[in-house]
Each structure stands twice: as structure tokens, then as C-alpha cells.
PDB file of C-alpha atoms in Angstrom:
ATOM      1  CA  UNK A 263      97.471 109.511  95.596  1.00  0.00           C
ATOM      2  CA  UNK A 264      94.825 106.778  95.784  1.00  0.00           C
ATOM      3  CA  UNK A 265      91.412 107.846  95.304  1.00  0.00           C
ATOM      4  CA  UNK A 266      90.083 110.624  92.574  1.00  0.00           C
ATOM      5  CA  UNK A 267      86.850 111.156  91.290  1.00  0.00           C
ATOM      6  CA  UNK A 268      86.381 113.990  88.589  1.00  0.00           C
ATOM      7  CA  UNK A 269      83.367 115.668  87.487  1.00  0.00           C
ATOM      8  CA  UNK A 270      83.059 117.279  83.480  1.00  0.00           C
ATOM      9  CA  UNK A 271      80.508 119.439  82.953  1.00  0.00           C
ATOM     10  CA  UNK A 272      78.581 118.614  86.207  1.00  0.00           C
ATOM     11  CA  UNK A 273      78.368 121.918  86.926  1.00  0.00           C
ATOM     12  CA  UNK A 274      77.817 123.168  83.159  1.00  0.00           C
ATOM     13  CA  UNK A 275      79.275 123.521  80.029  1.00  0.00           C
ATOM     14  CA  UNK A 276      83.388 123.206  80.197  1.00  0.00           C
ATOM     15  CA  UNK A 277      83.245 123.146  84.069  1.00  0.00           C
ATOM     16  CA  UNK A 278      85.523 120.784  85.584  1.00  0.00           C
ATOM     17  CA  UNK A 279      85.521 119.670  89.516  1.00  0.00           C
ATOM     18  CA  UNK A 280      88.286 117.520  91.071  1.00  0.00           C
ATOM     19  CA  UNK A 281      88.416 115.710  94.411  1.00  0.00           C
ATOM     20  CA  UNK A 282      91.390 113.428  95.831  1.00  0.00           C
ATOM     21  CA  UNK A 283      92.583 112.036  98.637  1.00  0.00           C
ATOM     22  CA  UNK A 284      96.050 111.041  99.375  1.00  0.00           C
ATOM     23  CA  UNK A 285      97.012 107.619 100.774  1.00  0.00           C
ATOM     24  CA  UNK A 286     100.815 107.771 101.609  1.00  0.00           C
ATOM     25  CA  UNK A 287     103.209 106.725 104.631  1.00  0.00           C
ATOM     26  CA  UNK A 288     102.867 109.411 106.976  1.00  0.00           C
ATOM     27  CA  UNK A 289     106.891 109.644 107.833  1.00  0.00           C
ATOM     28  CA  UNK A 290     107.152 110.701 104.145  1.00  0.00           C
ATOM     29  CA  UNK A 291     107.901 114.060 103.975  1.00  0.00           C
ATOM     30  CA  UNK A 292     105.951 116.554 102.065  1.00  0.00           C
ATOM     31  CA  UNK A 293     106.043 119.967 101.036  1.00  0.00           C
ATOM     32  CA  UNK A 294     102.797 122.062 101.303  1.00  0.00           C
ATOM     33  CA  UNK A 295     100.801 123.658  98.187  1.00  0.00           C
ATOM     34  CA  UNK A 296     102.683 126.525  96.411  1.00  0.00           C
ATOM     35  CA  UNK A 297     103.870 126.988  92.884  1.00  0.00           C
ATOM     36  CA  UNK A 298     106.018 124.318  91.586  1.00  0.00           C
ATOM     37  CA  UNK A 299     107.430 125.931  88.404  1.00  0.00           C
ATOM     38  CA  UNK A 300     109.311 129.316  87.454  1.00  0.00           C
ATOM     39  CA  UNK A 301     107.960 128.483  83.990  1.00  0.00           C
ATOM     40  CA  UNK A 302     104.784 127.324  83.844  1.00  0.00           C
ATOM     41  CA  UNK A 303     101.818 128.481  86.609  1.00  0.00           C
ATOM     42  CA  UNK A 304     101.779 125.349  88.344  1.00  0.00           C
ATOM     43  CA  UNK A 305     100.527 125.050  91.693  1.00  0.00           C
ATOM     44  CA  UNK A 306     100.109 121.763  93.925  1.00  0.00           C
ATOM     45  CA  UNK A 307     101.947 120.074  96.939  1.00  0.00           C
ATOM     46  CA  UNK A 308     105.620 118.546  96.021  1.00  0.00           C
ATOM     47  CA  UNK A 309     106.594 115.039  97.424  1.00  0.00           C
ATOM     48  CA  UNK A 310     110.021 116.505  99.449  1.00  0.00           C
ATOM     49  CA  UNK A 311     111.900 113.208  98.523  1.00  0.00           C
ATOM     50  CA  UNK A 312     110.991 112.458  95.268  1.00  0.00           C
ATOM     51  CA  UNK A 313     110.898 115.949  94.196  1.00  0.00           C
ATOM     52  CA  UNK A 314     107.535 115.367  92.205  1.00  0.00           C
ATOM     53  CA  UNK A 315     103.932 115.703  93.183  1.00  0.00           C
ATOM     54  CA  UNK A 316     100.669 113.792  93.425  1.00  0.00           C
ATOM     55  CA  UNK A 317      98.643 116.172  91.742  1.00  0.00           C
ATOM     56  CA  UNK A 318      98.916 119.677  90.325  1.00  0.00           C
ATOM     57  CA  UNK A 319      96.953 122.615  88.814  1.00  0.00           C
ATOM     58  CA  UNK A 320      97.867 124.118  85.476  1.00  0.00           C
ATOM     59  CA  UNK A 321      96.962 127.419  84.585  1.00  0.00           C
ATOM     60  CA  UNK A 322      94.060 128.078  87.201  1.00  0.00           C
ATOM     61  CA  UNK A 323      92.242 125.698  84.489  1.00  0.00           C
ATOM     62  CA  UNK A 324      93.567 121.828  84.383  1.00  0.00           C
ATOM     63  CA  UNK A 325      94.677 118.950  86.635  1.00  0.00           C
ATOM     64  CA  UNK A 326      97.631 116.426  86.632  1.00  0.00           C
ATOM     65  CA  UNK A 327      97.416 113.540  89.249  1.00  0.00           C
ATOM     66  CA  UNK A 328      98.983 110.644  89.742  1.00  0.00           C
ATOM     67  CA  UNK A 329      98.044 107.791  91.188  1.00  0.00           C
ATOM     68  CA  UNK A 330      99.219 104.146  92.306  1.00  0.00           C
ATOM     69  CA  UNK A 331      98.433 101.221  90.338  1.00  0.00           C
ATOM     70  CA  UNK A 332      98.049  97.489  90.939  1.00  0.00           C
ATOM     71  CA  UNK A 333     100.516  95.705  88.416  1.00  0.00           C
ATOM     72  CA  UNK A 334     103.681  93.547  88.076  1.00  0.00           C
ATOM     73  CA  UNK A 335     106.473  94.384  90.868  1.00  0.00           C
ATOM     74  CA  UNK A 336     109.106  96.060  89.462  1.00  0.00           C
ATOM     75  CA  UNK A 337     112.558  93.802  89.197  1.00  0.00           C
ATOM     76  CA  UNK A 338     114.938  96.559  90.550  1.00  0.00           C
ATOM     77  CA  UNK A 339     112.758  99.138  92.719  1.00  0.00           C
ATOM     78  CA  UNK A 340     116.230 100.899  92.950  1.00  0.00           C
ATOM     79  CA  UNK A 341     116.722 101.582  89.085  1.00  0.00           C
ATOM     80  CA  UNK A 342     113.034 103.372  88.987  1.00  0.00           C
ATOM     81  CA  UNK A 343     111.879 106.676  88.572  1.00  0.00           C
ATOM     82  CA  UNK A 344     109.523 108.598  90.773  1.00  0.00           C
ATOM     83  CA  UNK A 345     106.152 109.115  89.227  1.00  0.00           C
ATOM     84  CA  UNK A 346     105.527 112.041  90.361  1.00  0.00           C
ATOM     85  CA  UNK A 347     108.063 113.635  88.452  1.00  0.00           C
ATOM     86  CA  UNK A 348     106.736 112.370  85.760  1.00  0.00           C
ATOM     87  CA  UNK A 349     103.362 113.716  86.934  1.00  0.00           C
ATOM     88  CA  UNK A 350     104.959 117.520  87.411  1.00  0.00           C
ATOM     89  CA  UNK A 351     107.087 117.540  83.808  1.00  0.00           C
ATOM     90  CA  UNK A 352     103.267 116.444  82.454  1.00  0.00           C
ATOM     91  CA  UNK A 353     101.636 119.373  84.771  1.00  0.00           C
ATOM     92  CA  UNK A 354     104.872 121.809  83.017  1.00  0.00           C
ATOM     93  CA  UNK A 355     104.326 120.640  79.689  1.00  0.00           C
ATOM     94  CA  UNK A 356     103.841 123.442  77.031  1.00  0.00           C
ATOM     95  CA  UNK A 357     101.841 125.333  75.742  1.00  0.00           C
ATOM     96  CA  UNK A 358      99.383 126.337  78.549  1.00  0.00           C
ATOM     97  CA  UNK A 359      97.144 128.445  76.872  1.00  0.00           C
ATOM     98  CA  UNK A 360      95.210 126.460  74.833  1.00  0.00           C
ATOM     99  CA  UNK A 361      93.263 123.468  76.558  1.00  0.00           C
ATOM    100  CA  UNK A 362      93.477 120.728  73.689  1.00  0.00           C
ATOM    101  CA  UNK A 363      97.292 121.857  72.818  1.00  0.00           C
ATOM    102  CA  UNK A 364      97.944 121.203  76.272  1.00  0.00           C
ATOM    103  CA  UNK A 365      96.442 118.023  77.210  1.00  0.00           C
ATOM    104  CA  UNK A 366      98.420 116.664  73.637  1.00  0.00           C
ATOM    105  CA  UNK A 367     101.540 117.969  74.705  1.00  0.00           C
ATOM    106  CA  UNK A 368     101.280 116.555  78.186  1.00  0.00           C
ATOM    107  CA  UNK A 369     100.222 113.240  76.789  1.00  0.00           C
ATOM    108  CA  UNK A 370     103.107 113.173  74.205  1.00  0.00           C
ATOM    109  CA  UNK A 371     105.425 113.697  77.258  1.00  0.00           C
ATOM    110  CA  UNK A 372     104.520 111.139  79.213  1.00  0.00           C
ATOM    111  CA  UNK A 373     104.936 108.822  75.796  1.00  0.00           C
ATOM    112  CA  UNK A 374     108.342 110.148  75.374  1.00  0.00           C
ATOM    113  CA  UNK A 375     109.085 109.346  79.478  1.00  0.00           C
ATOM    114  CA  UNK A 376     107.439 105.781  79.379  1.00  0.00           C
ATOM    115  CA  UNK A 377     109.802 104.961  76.483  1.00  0.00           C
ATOM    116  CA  UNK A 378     112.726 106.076  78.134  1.00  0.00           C
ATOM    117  CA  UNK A 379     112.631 105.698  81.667  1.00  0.00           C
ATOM    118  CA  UNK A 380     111.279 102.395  84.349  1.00  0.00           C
ATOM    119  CA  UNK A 381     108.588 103.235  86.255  1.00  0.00           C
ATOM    120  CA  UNK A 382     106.263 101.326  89.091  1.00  0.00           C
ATOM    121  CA  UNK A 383     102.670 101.142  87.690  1.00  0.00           C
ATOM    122  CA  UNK A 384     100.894 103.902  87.999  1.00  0.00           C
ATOM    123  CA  UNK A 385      97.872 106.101  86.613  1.00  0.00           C
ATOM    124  CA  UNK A 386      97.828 109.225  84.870  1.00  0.00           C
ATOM    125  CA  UNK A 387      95.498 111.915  84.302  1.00  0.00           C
ATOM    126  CA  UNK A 388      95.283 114.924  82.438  1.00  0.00           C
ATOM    127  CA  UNK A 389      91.813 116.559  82.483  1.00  0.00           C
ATOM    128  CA  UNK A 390      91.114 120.438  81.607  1.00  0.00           C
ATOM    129  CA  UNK A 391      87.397 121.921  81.079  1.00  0.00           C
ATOM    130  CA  UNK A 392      87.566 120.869  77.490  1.00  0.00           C
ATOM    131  CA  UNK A 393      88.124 117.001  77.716  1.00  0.00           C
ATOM    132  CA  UNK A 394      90.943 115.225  78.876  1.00  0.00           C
ATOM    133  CA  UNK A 395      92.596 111.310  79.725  1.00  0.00           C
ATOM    134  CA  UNK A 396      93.911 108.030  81.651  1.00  0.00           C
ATOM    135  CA  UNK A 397      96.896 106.684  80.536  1.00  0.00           C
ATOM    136  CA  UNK A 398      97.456 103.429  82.953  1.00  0.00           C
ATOM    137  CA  UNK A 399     101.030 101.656  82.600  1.00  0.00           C
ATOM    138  CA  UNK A 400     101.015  97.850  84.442  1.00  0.00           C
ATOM    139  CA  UNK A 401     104.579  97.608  85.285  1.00  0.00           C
ATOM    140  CA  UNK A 402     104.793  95.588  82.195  1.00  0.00           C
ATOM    141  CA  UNK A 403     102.845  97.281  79.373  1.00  0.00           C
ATOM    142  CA  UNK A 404     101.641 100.548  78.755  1.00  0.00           C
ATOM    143  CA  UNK A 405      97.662  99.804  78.406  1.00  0.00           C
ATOM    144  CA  UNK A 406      95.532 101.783  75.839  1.00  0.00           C
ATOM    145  CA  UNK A 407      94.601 105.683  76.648  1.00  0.00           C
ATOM    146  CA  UNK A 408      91.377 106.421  78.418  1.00  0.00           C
ATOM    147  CA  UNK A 409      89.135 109.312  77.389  1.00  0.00           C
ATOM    148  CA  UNK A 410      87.611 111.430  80.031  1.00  0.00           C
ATOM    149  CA  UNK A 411      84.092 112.151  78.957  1.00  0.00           C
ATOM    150  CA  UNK A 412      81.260 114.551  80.180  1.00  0.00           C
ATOM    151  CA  UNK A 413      79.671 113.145  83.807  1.00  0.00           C
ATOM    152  CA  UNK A 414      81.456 112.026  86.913  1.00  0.00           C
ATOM    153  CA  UNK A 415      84.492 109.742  86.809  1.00  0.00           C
ATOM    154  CA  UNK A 416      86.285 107.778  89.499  1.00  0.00           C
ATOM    155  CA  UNK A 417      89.978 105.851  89.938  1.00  0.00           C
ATOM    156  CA  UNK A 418      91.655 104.328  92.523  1.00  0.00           C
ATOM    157  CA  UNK A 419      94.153 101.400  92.307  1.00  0.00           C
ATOM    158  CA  UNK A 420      92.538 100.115  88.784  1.00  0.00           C
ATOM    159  CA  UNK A 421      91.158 101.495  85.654  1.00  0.00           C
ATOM    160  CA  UNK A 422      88.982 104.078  85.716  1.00  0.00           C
ATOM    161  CA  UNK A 423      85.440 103.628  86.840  1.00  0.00           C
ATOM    162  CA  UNK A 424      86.227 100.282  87.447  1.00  0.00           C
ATOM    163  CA  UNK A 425      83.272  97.922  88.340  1.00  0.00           C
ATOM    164  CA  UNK A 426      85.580  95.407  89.968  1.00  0.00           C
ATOM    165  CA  UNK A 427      86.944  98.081  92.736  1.00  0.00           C
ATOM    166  CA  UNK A 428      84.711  98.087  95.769  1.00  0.00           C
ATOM    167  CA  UNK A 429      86.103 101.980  96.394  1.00  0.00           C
ATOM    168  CA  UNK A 430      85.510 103.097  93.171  1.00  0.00           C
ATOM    169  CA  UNK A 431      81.895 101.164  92.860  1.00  0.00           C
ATOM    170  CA  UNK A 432      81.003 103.018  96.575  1.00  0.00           C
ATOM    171  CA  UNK A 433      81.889 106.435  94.904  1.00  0.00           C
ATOM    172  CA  UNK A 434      80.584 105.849  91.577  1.00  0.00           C
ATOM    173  CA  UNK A 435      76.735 104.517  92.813  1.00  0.00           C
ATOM    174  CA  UNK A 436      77.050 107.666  95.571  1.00  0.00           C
ATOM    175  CA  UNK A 437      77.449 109.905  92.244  1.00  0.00           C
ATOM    176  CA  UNK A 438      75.179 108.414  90.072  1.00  0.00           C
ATOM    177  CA  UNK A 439      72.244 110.160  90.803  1.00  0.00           C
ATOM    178  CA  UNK A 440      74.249 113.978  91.767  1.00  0.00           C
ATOM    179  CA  UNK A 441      73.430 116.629  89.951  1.00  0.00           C
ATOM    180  CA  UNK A 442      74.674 119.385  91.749  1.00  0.00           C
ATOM    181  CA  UNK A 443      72.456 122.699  91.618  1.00  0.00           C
ATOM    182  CA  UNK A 444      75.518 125.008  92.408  1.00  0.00           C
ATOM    183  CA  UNK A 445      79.410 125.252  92.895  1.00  0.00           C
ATOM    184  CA  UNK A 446      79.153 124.992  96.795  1.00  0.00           C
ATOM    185  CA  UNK A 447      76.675 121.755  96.885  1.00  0.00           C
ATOM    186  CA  UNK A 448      79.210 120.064  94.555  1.00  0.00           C
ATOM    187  CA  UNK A 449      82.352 120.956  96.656  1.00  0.00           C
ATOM    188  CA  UNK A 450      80.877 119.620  99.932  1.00  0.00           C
ATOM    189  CA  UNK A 451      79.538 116.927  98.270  1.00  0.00           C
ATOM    190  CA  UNK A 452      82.910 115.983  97.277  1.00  0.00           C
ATOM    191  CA  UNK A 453      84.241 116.460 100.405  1.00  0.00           C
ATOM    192  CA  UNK A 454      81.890 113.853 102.089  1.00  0.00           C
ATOM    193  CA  UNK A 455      82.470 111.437  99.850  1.00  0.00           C
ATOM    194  CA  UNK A 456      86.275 112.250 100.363  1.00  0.00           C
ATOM    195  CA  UNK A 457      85.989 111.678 104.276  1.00  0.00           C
ATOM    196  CA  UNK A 458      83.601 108.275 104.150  1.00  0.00           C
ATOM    197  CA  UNK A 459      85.104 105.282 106.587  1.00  0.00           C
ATOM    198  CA  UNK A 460      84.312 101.607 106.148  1.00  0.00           C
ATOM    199  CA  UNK A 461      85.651  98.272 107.418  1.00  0.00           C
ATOM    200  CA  UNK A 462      88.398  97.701 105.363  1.00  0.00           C
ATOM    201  CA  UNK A 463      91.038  99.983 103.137  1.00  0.00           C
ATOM    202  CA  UNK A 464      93.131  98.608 100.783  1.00  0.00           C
ATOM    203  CA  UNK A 465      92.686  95.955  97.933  1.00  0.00           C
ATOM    204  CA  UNK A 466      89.201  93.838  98.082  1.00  0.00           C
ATOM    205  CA  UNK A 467      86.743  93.348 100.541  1.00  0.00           C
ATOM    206  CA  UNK A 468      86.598  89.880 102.523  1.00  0.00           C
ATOM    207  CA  UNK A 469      86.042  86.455 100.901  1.00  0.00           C
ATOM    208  CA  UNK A 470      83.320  85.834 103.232  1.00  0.00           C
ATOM    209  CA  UNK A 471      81.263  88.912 102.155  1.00  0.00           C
ATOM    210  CA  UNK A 472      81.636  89.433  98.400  1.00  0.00           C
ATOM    211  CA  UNK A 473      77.747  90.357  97.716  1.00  0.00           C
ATOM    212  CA  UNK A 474      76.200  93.719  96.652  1.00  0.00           C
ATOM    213  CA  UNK A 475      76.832  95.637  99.775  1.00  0.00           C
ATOM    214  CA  UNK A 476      80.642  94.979  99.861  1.00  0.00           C
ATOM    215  CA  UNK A 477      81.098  98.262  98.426  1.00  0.00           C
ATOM    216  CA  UNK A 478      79.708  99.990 100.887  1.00  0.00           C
ATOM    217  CA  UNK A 479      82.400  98.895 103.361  1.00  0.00           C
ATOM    218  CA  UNK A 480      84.916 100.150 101.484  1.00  0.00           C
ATOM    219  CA  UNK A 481      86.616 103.041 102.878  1.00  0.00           C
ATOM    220  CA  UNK A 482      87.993 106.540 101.300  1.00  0.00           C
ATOM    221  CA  UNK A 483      89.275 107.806 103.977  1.00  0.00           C
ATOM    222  CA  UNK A 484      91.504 105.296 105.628  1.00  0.00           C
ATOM    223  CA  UNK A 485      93.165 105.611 108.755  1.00  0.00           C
ATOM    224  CA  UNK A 486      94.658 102.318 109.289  1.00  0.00           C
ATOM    225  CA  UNK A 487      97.373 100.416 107.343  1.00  0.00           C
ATOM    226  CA  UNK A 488     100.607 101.070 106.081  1.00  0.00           C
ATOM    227  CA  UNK A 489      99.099 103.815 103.942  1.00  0.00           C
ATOM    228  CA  UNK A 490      96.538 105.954 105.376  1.00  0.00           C
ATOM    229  CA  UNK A 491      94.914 109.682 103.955  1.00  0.00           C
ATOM    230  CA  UNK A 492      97.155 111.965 104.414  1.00  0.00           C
ATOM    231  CA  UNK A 493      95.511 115.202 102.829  1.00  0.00           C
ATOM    232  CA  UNK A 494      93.126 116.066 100.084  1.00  0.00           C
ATOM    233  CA  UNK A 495      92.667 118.614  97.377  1.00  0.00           C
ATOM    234  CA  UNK A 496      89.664 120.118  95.570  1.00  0.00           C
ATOM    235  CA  UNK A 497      89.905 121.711  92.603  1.00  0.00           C
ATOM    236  CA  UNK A 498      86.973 123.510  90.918  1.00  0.00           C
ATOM    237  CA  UNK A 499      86.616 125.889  87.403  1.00  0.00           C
ATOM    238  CA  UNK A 500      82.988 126.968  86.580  1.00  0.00           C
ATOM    239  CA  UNK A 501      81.780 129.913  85.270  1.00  0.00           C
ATOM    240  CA  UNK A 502      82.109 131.551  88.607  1.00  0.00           C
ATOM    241  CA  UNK A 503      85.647 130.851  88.470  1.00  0.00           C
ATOM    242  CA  UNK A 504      88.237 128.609  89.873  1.00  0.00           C
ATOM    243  CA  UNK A 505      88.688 127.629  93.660  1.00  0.00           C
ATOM    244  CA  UNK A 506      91.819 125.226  95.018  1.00  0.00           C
ATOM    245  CA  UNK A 507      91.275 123.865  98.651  1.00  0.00           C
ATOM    246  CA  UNK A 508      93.514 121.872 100.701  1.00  0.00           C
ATOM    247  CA  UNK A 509      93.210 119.751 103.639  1.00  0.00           C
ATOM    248  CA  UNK A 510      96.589 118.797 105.177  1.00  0.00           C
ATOM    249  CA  UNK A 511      95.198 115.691 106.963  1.00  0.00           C
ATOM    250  CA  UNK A 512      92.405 113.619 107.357  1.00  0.00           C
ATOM    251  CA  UNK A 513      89.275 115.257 105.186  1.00  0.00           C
ATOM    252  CA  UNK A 514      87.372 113.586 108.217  1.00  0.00           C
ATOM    253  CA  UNK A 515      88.588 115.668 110.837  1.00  0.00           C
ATOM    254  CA  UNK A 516      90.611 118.808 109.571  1.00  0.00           C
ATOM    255  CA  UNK A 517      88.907 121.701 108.215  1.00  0.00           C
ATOM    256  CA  UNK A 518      89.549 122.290 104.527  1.00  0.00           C
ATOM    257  CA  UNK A 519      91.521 125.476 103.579  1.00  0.00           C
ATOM    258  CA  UNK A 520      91.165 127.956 100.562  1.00  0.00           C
ATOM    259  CA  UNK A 521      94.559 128.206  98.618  1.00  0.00           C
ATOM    260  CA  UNK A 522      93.175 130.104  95.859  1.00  0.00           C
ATOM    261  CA  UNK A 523      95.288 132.916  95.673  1.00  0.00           C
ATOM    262  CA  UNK A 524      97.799 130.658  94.478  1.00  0.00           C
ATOM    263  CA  UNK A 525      95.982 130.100  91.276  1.00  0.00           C
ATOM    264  CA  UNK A 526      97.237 133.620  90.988  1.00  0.00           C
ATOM    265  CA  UNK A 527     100.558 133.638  91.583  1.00  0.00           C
TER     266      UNK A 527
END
């Protein structure tokens, strides 16, 4: 996954609202949404030859993603293990129940997994209604946990809310000012910002045009390239409840669909 943007207590107190998009090679197969654990209620899409996911929904009330990170190229692709594995064992981690004992546990996993396993770089998150975090690992080193605090949040290929990123800078100055009056506005707000195009994808924008409005070419959803959006998810717990959508495809041109029930299962 390539491009989240999160959203505490936008939409008040302990709320939480989640947007990504997926940049992948399209002959990768995938498996659809549906719960991922006999164990744990986890519920997200599952990466068919990996085995792991991209992100993932813990107890109707928390997120797990995973995203791909700009770093050092890994010495033996062959000897490495998927990250999104490591991104479902996080999503399964124990106990569910409580929000802080969770978000520990899951971050003491993926300690015990970086020390023990080679990965490719790659970001983290764990982020429930009650706080939540961004732990970022180069290829090389392991770089310093990042708290997720209260307003809107986004990561791509760097660290989070990074003002060197012209995708997350587009996102970030589009959010700036949103303060959503209800559940709906913020959802479809998401969803637009999910679907934007621009002249260029991946990595920075041309030498000939670094000036303010580089940014603005930047684009979300990308269609062209060796990784392109593949499909999105929106999750959202308010006080109204929780709501999972999921757009298999482009969030440009494929209707979004309510996978709810699932939190249910």
C-alpha cells in the first residue's frame, strides 16, 4: 500500500477515520476482504502470494497497514520476509479488548519480528481511537517510533507527514483546513482525495519544476507505471459506529462498496 492518510478525533472525541489506496502490480494476485483470523476478529484483503495483507481491521475498532518505504536495497531479496505478514501477526496480536494493551502488544511484536527476521523497508502503523504509531525500518536501521496524535495524518513512501513528499504535501495542504461536520462529509472527502490524478506518480516531481505548485501534480491515484492503484479501503469508528468500504479498483472509476457486516463476523 502506498498512500494513507488518517484522521484522530476529526470527527470527535476517540473517533478514528482511515483512507488508503493501494499501489501494487496488477498480475499480483489478491484475495478480497473477509476475515483473516480464526482467533482474533480481523478483517481486511490478504495478498494471495505472500499470504499477508496491506492493511487490516482489528476488532471493528483499529487499523494495521503497511506500507512501502524508500531505503537501502536489500542484499538477498530472496532471503526476505513478506511485510505483510508481518503487518497481519501485528493486526492478530493480543489482547484485543483494550485499545492501549493492544497497540503495545502489536508494537512489541513487530520489535520481536524486526530482530529476528530481514525485511525490505517498509512502514508500519498501528492506530486505534485512543492513540496509536509509525514505526519506519530503512532496510538498514530501524528508525525511532512515531506517535500518531489528534488531527489528520498522511504517509506515503517516507515518514509520516513528510514535507519533502510532493504526495503527501498535496494531501496534507488539501486537509489542512477540513473539519468535517459529519461522518458522511468526511468519508467522501476521503474518497476524493483518494481518486485525485496528476502528471506524475512515483518518487519526485521533475527537476525542471520543483516550485510551490509541484505538489499539486502529484498524483494519488495512479494509473500508469509499474505500480498503479489497485483498490482502496475506508475505515471509519465514530460515535455512530464503525463502517469498512472497499473499492476493488481504481477509487476514480469504481463505485465504493460497504463491507461492514464483516466487522461482525
Amino acid at each position: 500500500m502506498c498512500t494513507l492518510i488518517i484522521g484522530r478525533d476529526v470527527l470527535g472525541t476517540g473517533s478514528l477515520i482511515v483512507g488508503a489506496n493501494r499501489d501494487e502490480a496488477p498480475s499480483r494476485p489478491t484475495e478480497p476482504p473477509a476475515r483473516l483470523s480464526d482467533a482474533q476478529q480481523v478483517v481486511g484483503g490478504r495478498d494471495a502470494l505472500g499470504g499477508g495483507t496491506w492493511l487490516a481491521v482489528r476488532d471493528a475498532h483499529s487499523v494495521i497497514a503497511v506500507l512501502n518505504r524508500r531505503g537501502v536495497a536489500p542484499a538477498a531479496p530472496e532471503l526476505l520476509r513478506s511485510r505483510g505478514l508481518l503487518a497481519l501477526e501485528a493486526a492478530c496480536a493480543a489482547p484485543g479488548a483494550e485499545l492501549d494493551a493492544f497497540s503495545g502488544g502489536a508494537l512489541k511484536l513487530t520489535r520481536a519480528s524486526l530482530a529476528a527476521h530481514p525485511y525490505a523497508p517498509f512502514s508500519l502503523v498501528c492506530v486505534t481511537p485512543l492513540g496509536g504509531w509509525v514505526l519506519s525500518h530503512d532496510g538498514a536501521q530501524t528508525r525511532p517510533v512515531q506517535p500518531l496524535t489528534p488531527g489528520w495524518h498522511v504517509l506515503t513512501h517516507g515518514d509520516l507527514d513528510d514535507a519533502q513528499e510532493p504526495r503527501t504535501v498535496r494531501l496534507s495542504r488539501k486537509l489542512a483546513e477540513f473539519n468535517p461536520a459529519n461522518t458522511g462529509e468526511a468519508e467522501t472527502k476521503l474518497l476524493e482525495l483518494l481518486s485525485l490524478h496528476g502528471t506524475f506518480g512515483e518518487g519526485a516531481p521533475p527537476t525542471d519544476g520543483e516550485d510551490a505548485a509541484a505538489a499539486d501534480r502529484a498524483a494519488v491515484c495512479i494509473h500508469d507505471g509499474r505500480m498503479v492503484t489497485v483498490s482502496t479501503s475506508l475505515f471509519r469508528r465514530s460515535r455512530v459506529g464503525a463502517r469498512y468500504i472497499h473499492i476493488e479498483g481504481r477509487p476514480c472509476t469504481t463505485p465504493p462498496r460497504d463491507l461492514s457486516g464483516l466487522l461482525a463476523s
